[in-house]
Amino acid sequence: MVALVGYTNVGKSSLLNALCGEQIFEADMLFATLDPTARKLVLPSGLQIILVDTVGFLSAGCRTIWSRRSNPTLEEAAFADVIIKVADAGDAQAAEQLAVTDEVLGSLDCESIPQLVVYNKCDMANAVAFDPDILLTSAKTGCGLPELLAKAGRCLAGPPRAHDRAGAAL
Ligand SMILES: Nc1nc2c(ncn2[C@@H]2O[C@H](COP(=O)(O)OP(=O)(O)OP(=O)(O)O)[C@@H](O)[C@H]2O)c(=O)[nH]1
Ligand SMILES: [Mg+2]
């Protein structure tokens, strides 16, 4: 199981749509996704995965804010074998978005789960220049998506994580 996690409006649902050929709701608004969505996806290696789109959040002052209509547990992330942390390449606050994402994941005891970082929306005119090691994607143009799948596949090369019934990794 691979989970897309990050700030609201960074393009998590759009990435799932682009990768899986789906049409789940995506929109230029805060808190577009109110429920997680899971879809099957076959990696180029033939490995079949479940890709999970999660609800977004944002930070205001020292508080993390979720939509009042969503279930802000992000428990799908705790079940994941790989977490893809998504930031917005067109947003000057991308590094801060990732820091808040790390805090949220830390509060869910997800530190031991392999994590990838993706700067999405790299097609945007204001996309900032990043370290060449950072994975850039565009759900709109498809740029970087094969590389994202290849990286996720490499992270999944080991045996799947086992979970107890409450979701804790064993
Ligand atoms: N230019 C550009 N726009 C994108 C890209 N990915 C997503 N968008 C747009 O960004 C907006 C937000 O996309 P979503 O996929 O709904 O974002 P999200 O992260 O799922 O947001 P929440 O569900 O609120 O957490 C939409 O208007 C998308 O069309 C991209 O790679 N490039
Ligand atoms: Mg969404």
JSON list of N, CA and C in Angstrom, two decimals, residues 119-167:
[
{"chain": "A", "resi": 119, "resn": "TYR", "atom": "N", "xyz": [7.88, 16.94, -5.37]},
{"chain": "A", "resi": 119, "resn": "TYR", "atom": "CA", "xyz": [7.41, 18.31, -5.59]},
{"chain": "A", "resi": 119, "resn": "TYR", "atom": "C", "xyz": [6.56, 18.29, -6.85]},
{"chain": "A", "resi": 120, "resn": "ASN", "atom": "N", "xyz": [5.25, 18.37, -6.66]},
{"chain": "A", "resi": 120, "resn": "ASN", "atom": "CA", "xyz": [4.31, 18.30, -7.78]},
{"chain": "A", "resi": 120, "resn": "ASN", "atom": "C", "xyz": [4.05, 19.71, -8.33]},
{"chain": "A", "resi": 121, "resn": "LYS", "atom": "N", "xyz": [3.40, 19.79, -9.48]},
{"chain": "A", "resi": 121, "resn": "LYS", "atom": "CA", "xyz": [3.10, 21.04, -10.20]},
{"chain": "A", "resi": 121, "resn": "LYS", "atom": "C", "xyz": [4.38, 21.66, -10.76]},
{"chain": "A", "resi": 122, "resn": "CYS", "atom": "N", "xyz": [5.34, 20.82, -11.18]},
{"chain": "A", "resi": 122, "resn": "CYS", "atom": "CA", "xyz": [6.60, 21.37, -11.68]},
{"chain": "A", "resi": 122, "resn": "CYS", "atom": "C", "xyz": [6.42, 22.07, -13.02]},
{"chain": "A", "resi": 123, "resn": "ASP", "atom": "N", "xyz": [5.24, 21.92, -13.62]},
{"chain": "A", "resi": 123, "resn": "ASP", "atom": "CA", "xyz": [4.96, 22.62, -14.88]},
{"chain": "A", "resi": 123, "resn": "ASP", "atom": "C", "xyz": [4.63, 24.09, -14.67]},
{"chain": "A", "resi": 124, "resn": "MET", "atom": "N", "xyz": [4.40, 24.50, -13.44]},
{"chain": "A", "resi": 124, "resn": "MET", "atom": "CA", "xyz": [3.95, 25.87, -13.20]},
{"chain": "A", "resi": 124, "resn": "MET", "atom": "C", "xyz": [5.09, 26.86, -13.43]},
{"chain": "A", "resi": 125, "resn": "ALA", "atom": "N", "xyz": [4.72, 28.02, -13.99]},
{"chain": "A", "resi": 125, "resn": "ALA", "atom": "CA", "xyz": [5.73, 29.01, -14.36]},
{"chain": "A", "resi": 125, "resn": "ALA", "atom": "C", "xyz": [6.56, 29.44, -13.15]},
{"chain": "A", "resi": 126, "resn": "ASN", "atom": "N", "xyz": [5.93, 29.46, -11.99]},
{"chain": "A", "resi": 126, "resn": "ASN", "atom": "CA", "xyz": [6.65, 29.93, -10.80]},
{"chain": "A", "resi": 126, "resn": "ASN", "atom": "C", "xyz": [7.32, 28.79, -10.03]},
{"chain": "A", "resi": 127, "resn": "ALA", "atom": "N", "xyz": [7.37, 27.60, -10.63]},
{"chain": "A", "resi": 127, "resn": "ALA", "atom": "CA", "xyz": [8.00, 26.47, -9.92]},
{"chain": "A", "resi": 127, "resn": "ALA", "atom": "C", "xyz": [9.46, 26.83, -9.65]},
{"chain": "A", "resi": 128, "resn": "VAL", "atom": "N", "xyz": [9.84, 26.67, -8.41]},
{"chain": "A", "resi": 128, "resn": "VAL", "atom": "CA", "xyz": [11.18, 27.09, -8.00]},
{"chain": "A", "resi": 128, "resn": "VAL", "atom": "C", "xyz": [12.20, 26.01, -8.40]},
{"chain": "A", "resi": 129, "resn": "ALA", "atom": "N", "xyz": [13.43, 26.43, -8.56]},
{"chain": "A", "resi": 129, "resn": "ALA", "atom": "CA", "xyz": [14.48, 25.45, -8.89]},
{"chain": "A", "resi": 129, "resn": "ALA", "atom": "C", "xyz": [14.85, 24.68, -7.64]},
{"chain": "A", "resi": 130, "resn": "PHE", "atom": "N", "xyz": [14.94, 23.35, -7.79]},
{"chain": "A", "resi": 130, "resn": "PHE", "atom": "CA", "xyz": [15.22, 22.51, -6.63]},
{"chain": "A", "resi": 130, "resn": "PHE", "atom": "C", "xyz": [16.49, 21.72, -6.85]},
{"chain": "A", "resi": 131, "resn": "ASP", "atom": "N", "xyz": [16.97, 21.17, -5.79]},
{"chain": "A", "resi": 131, "resn": "ASP", "atom": "CA", "xyz": [18.07, 20.22, -5.80]},
{"chain": "A", "resi": 131, "resn": "ASP", "atom": "C", "xyz": [17.77, 19.13, -6.84]},
{"chain": "A", "resi": 132, "resn": "PRO", "atom": "N", "xyz": [18.73, 18.78, -7.70]},
{"chain": "A", "resi": 132, "resn": "PRO", "atom": "CA", "xyz": [18.45, 17.77, -8.74]},
{"chain": "A", "resi": 132, "resn": "PRO", "atom": "C", "xyz": [18.04, 16.41, -8.16]},
{"chain": "A", "resi": 133, "resn": "ASP", "atom": "N", "xyz": [18.33, 16.18, -6.88]},
{"chain": "A", "resi": 133, "resn": "ASP", "atom": "CA", "xyz": [17.93, 14.90, -6.28]},
{"chain": "A", "resi": 133, "resn": "ASP", "atom": "C", "xyz": [16.45, 14.85, -5.94]},
{"chain": "A", "resi": 134, "resn": "ILE", "atom": "N", "xyz": [15.80, 16.01, -5.91]},
{"chain": "A", "resi": 134, "resn": "ILE", "atom": "CA", "xyz": [14.38, 16.03, -5.55]},
{"chain": "A", "resi": 134, "resn": "ILE", "atom": "C", "xyz": [13.53, 15.61, -6.75]},
{"chain": "A", "resi": 135, "resn": "LEU", "atom": "N", "xyz": [12.59, 14.76, -6.49]},
{"chain": "A", "resi": 135, "resn": "LEU", "atom": "CA", "xyz": [11.73, 14.25, -7.55]},
{"chain": "A", "resi": 135, "resn": "LEU", "atom": "C", "xyz": [10.64, 15.28, -7.87]},
{"chain": "A", "resi": 136, "resn": "LEU", "atom": "N", "xyz": [10.63, 15.73, -9.12]},
{"chain": "A", "resi": 136, "resn": "LEU", "atom": "CA", "xyz": [9.63, 16.70, -9.56]},
{"chain": "A", "resi": 136, "resn": "LEU", "atom": "C", "xyz": [8.58, 15.98, -10.40]},
{"chain": "A", "resi": 137, "resn": "THR", "atom": "N", "xyz": [7.32, 16.28, -10.15]},
{"chain": "A", "resi": 137, "resn": "THR", "atom": "CA", "xyz": [6.26, 15.67, -10.96]},
{"chain": "A", "resi": 137, "resn": "THR", "atom": "C", "xyz": [5.28, 16.74, -11.43]},
{"chain": "A", "resi": 138, "resn": "SER", "atom": "N", "xyz": [4.53, 16.37, -12.44]},
{"chain": "A", "resi": 138, "resn": "SER", "atom": "CA", "xyz": [3.37, 17.17, -12.82]},
{"chain": "A", "resi": 138, "resn": "SER", "atom": "C", "xyz": [2.23, 16.22, -13.13]},
{"chain": "A", "resi": 139, "resn": "ALA", "atom": "N", "xyz": [1.18, 16.34, -12.33]},
{"chain": "A", "resi": 139, "resn": "ALA", "atom": "CA", "xyz": [-0.01, 15.52, -12.61]},
{"chain": "A", "resi": 139, "resn": "ALA", "atom": "C", "xyz": [-0.66, 16.00, -13.90]},
{"chain": "A", "resi": 140, "resn": "LYS", "atom": "N", "xyz": [-0.35, 17.23, -14.31]},
{"chain": "A", "resi": 140, "resn": "LYS", "atom": "CA", "xyz": [-0.97, 17.80, -15.52]},
{"chain": "A", "resi": 140, "resn": "LYS", "atom": "C", "xyz": [-0.27, 17.33, -16.78]},
{"chain": "A", "resi": 141, "resn": "THR", "atom": "N", "xyz": [1.07, 17.35, -16.79]},
{"chain": "A", "resi": 141, "resn": "THR", "atom": "CA", "xyz": [1.80, 16.99, -18.02]},
{"chain": "A", "resi": 141, "resn": "THR", "atom": "C", "xyz": [2.29, 15.54, -17.99]},
{"chain": "A", "resi": 142, "resn": "GLY", "atom": "N", "xyz": [2.30, 14.94, -16.82]},
{"chain": "A", "resi": 142, "resn": "GLY", "atom": "CA", "xyz": [2.81, 13.56, -16.70]},
{"chain": "A", "resi": 142, "resn": "GLY", "atom": "C", "xyz": [4.30, 13.51, -16.43]},
{"chain": "A", "resi": 143, "resn": "CYS", "atom": "N", "xyz": [4.94, 14.68, -16.42]},
{"chain": "A", "resi": 143, "resn": "CYS", "atom": "CA", "xyz": [6.38, 14.73, -16.16]},
{"chain": "A", "resi": 143, "resn": "CYS", "atom": "C", "xyz": [6.71, 14.10, -14.80]},
{"chain": "A", "resi": 144, "resn": "GLY", "atom": "N", "xyz": [7.71, 13.26, -14.75]},
{"chain": "A", "resi": 144, "resn": "GLY", "atom": "CA", "xyz": [8.18, 12.69, -13.49]},
{"chain": "A", "resi": 144, "resn": "GLY", "atom": "C", "xyz": [7.36, 11.51, -12.97]},
{"chain": "A", "resi": 145, "resn": "LEU", "atom": "N", "xyz": [6.24, 11.20, -13.60]},
{"chain": "A", "resi": 145, "resn": "LEU", "atom": "CA", "xyz": [5.41, 10.11, -13.06]},
{"chain": "A", "resi": 145, "resn": "LEU", "atom": "C", "xyz": [6.08, 8.73, -13.21]},
{"chain": "A", "resi": 146, "resn": "PRO", "atom": "N", "xyz": [6.73, 8.43, -14.36]},
{"chain": "A", "resi": 146, "resn": "PRO", "atom": "CA", "xyz": [7.42, 7.13, -14.44]},
{"chain": "A", "resi": 146, "resn": "PRO", "atom": "C", "xyz": [8.51, 7.01, -13.38]},
{"chain": "A", "resi": 147, "resn": "GLU", "atom": "N", "xyz": [9.22, 8.11, -13.13]},
{"chain": "A", "resi": 147, "resn": "GLU", "atom": "CA", "xyz": [10.28, 8.09, -12.12]},
{"chain": "A", "resi": 147, "resn": "GLU", "atom": "C", "xyz": [9.68, 7.86, -10.73]},
{"chain": "A", "resi": 148, "resn": "LEU", "atom": "N", "xyz": [8.53, 8.48, -10.47]},
{"chain": "A", "resi": 148, "resn": "LEU", "atom": "CA", "xyz": [7.87, 8.29, -9.17]},
{"chain": "A", "resi": 148, "resn": "LEU", "atom": "C", "xyz": [7.49, 6.82, -8.97]},
{"chain": "A", "resi": 149, "resn": "LEU", "atom": "N", "xyz": [6.92, 6.21, -10.01]},
{"chain": "A", "resi": 149, "resn": "LEU", "atom": "CA", "xyz": [6.53, 4.79, -9.90]},
{"chain": "A", "resi": 149, "resn": "LEU", "atom": "C", "xyz": [7.76, 3.91, -9.70]},
{"chain": "A", "resi": 150, "resn": "ALA", "atom": "N", "xyz": [8.84, 4.24, -10.42]},
{"chain": "A", "resi": 150, "resn": "ALA", "atom": "CA", "xyz": [10.06, 3.43, -10.28]},
{"chain": "A", "resi": 150, "resn": "ALA", "atom": "C", "xyz": [10.61, 3.54, -8.87]},
{"chain": "A", "resi": 151, "resn": "LYS", "atom": "N", "xyz": [10.61, 4.77, -8.32]},
{"chain": "A", "resi": 151, "resn": "LYS", "atom": "CA", "xyz": [11.13, 4.95, -6.95]},
{"chain": "A", "resi": 151, "resn": "LYS", "atom": "C", "xyz": [10.26, 4.21, -5.94]},
{"chain": "A", "resi": 152, "resn": "ALA", "atom": "N", "xyz": [8.94, 4.32, -6.11]},
{"chain": "A", "resi": 152, "resn": "ALA", "atom": "CA", "xyz": [8.03, 3.63, -5.19]},
{"chain": "A", "resi": 152, "resn": "ALA", "atom": "C", "xyz": [8.28, 2.13, -5.27]},
{"chain": "A", "resi": 153, "resn": "GLY", "atom": "N", "xyz": [8.48, 1.63, -6.50]},
{"chain": "A", "resi": 153, "resn": "GLY", "atom": "CA", "xyz": [8.73, 0.20, -6.69]},
{"chain": "A", "resi": 153, "resn": "GLY", "atom": "C", "xyz": [9.99, -0.25, -5.97]},
{"chain": "A", "resi": 154, "resn": "ARG", "atom": "N", "xyz": [11.02, 0.59, -6.04]},
{"chain": "A", "resi": 154, "resn": "ARG", "atom": "CA", "xyz": [12.28, 0.22, -5.36]},
{"chain": "A", "resi": 154, "resn": "ARG", "atom": "C", "xyz": [12.07, 0.17, -3.85]},
{"chain": "A", "resi": 155, "resn": "CYS", "atom": "N", "xyz": [11.28, 1.12, -3.32]},
{"chain": "A", "resi": 155, "resn": "CYS", "atom": "CA", "xyz": [11.01, 1.13, -1.87]},
{"chain": "A", "resi": 155, "resn": "CYS", "atom": "C", "xyz": [10.20, -0.09, -1.45]},
{"chain": "A", "resi": 156, "resn": "LEU", "atom": "N", "xyz": [9.42, -0.62, -2.39]},
{"chain": "A", "resi": 156, "resn": "LEU", "atom": "CA", "xyz": [8.55, -1.75, -2.06]},
{"chain": "A", "resi": 156, "resn": "LEU", "atom": "C", "xyz": [9.23, -3.09, -2.29]},
{"chain": "A", "resi": 157, "resn": "ALA", "atom": "N", "xyz": [10.50, -3.04, -2.65]},
{"chain": "A", "resi": 157, "resn": "ALA", "atom": "CA", "xyz": [11.17, -4.28, -3.05]},
{"chain": "A", "resi": 157, "resn": "ALA", "atom": "C", "xyz": [11.22, -5.31, -1.92]},
{"chain": "A", "resi": 158, "resn": "GLY", "atom": "N", "xyz": [11.26, -4.84, -0.66]},
{"chain": "A", "resi": 158, "resn": "GLY", "atom": "CA", "xyz": [11.30, -5.77, 0.48]},
{"chain": "A", "resi": 158, "resn": "GLY", "atom": "C", "xyz": [9.94, -6.38, 0.74]},
{"chain": "A", "resi": 159, "resn": "PRO", "atom": "N", "xyz": [9.85, -7.25, 1.77]},
{"chain": "A", "resi": 159, "resn": "PRO", "atom": "CA", "xyz": [8.56, -7.85, 2.10]},
{"chain": "A", "resi": 159, "resn": "PRO", "atom": "C", "xyz": [7.60, -6.80, 2.63]},
{"chain": "A", "resi": 160, "resn": "PRO", "atom": "N", "xyz": [6.28, -6.95, 2.42]},
{"chain": "A", "resi": 160, "resn": "PRO", "atom": "CA", "xyz": [5.32, -5.99, 2.93]},
{"chain": "A", "resi": 160, "resn": "PRO", "atom": "C", "xyz": [5.36, -5.93, 4.45]},
{"chain": "A", "resi": 161, "resn": "ARG", "atom": "N", "xyz": [5.03, -4.77, 5.01]},
{"chain": "A", "resi": 161, "resn": "ARG", "atom": "CA", "xyz": [5.01, -4.66, 6.46]},
{"chain": "A", "resi": 161, "resn": "ARG", "atom": "C", "xyz": [3.79, -5.41, 6.99]},
{"chain": "A", "resi": 162, "resn": "ALA", "atom": "N", "xyz": [3.97, -6.00, 8.16]},
{"chain": "A", "resi": 162, "resn": "ALA", "atom": "CA", "xyz": [2.84, -6.66, 8.82]},
{"chain": "A", "resi": 162, "resn": "ALA", "atom": "C", "xyz": [2.23, -5.69, 9.82]},
{"chain": "A", "resi": 163, "resn": "HIS", "atom": "N", "xyz": [0.93, -5.78, 10.01]},
{"chain": "A", "resi": 163, "resn": "HIS", "atom": "CA", "xyz": [0.23, -4.90, 10.94]},
{"chain": "A", "resi": 163, "resn": "HIS", "atom": "C", "xyz": [-0.62, -5.73, 11.88]},
{"chain": "A", "resi": 164, "resn": "ASP", "atom": "N", "xyz": [-0.76, -5.24, 13.12]},
{"chain": "A", "resi": 164, "resn": "ASP", "atom": "CA", "xyz": [-1.74, -5.89, 13.97]},
{"chain": "A", "resi": 164, "resn": "ASP", "atom": "C", "xyz": [-3.12, -5.31, 13.64]},
{"chain": "A", "resi": 165, "resn": "ARG", "atom": "N", "xyz": [-4.13, -5.78, 14.30]},
{"chain": "A", "resi": 165, "resn": "ARG", "atom": "CA", "xyz": [-5.48, -5.38, 13.90]},
{"chain": "A", "resi": 165, "resn": "ARG", "atom": "C", "xyz": [-5.74, -3.92, 14.16]},
{"chain": "A", "resi": 166, "resn": "ALA", "atom": "N", "xyz": [-4.97, -3.29, 15.06]},
{"chain": "A", "resi": 166, "resn": "ALA", "atom": "CA", "xyz": [-5.16, -1.87, 15.33]},
{"chain": "A", "resi": 166, "resn": "ALA", "atom": "C", "xyz": [-4.35, -1.00, 14.38]},
{"chain": "A", "resi": 167, "resn": "GLY", "atom": "N", "xyz": [-3.55, -1.62, 13.51]},
{"chain": "A", "resi": 167, "resn": "GLY", "atom": "CA", "xyz": [-2.82, -0.85, 12.53]},
{"chain": "A", "resi": 167, "resn": "GLY", "atom": "C", "xyz": [-1.36, -0.64, 12.87]}
]
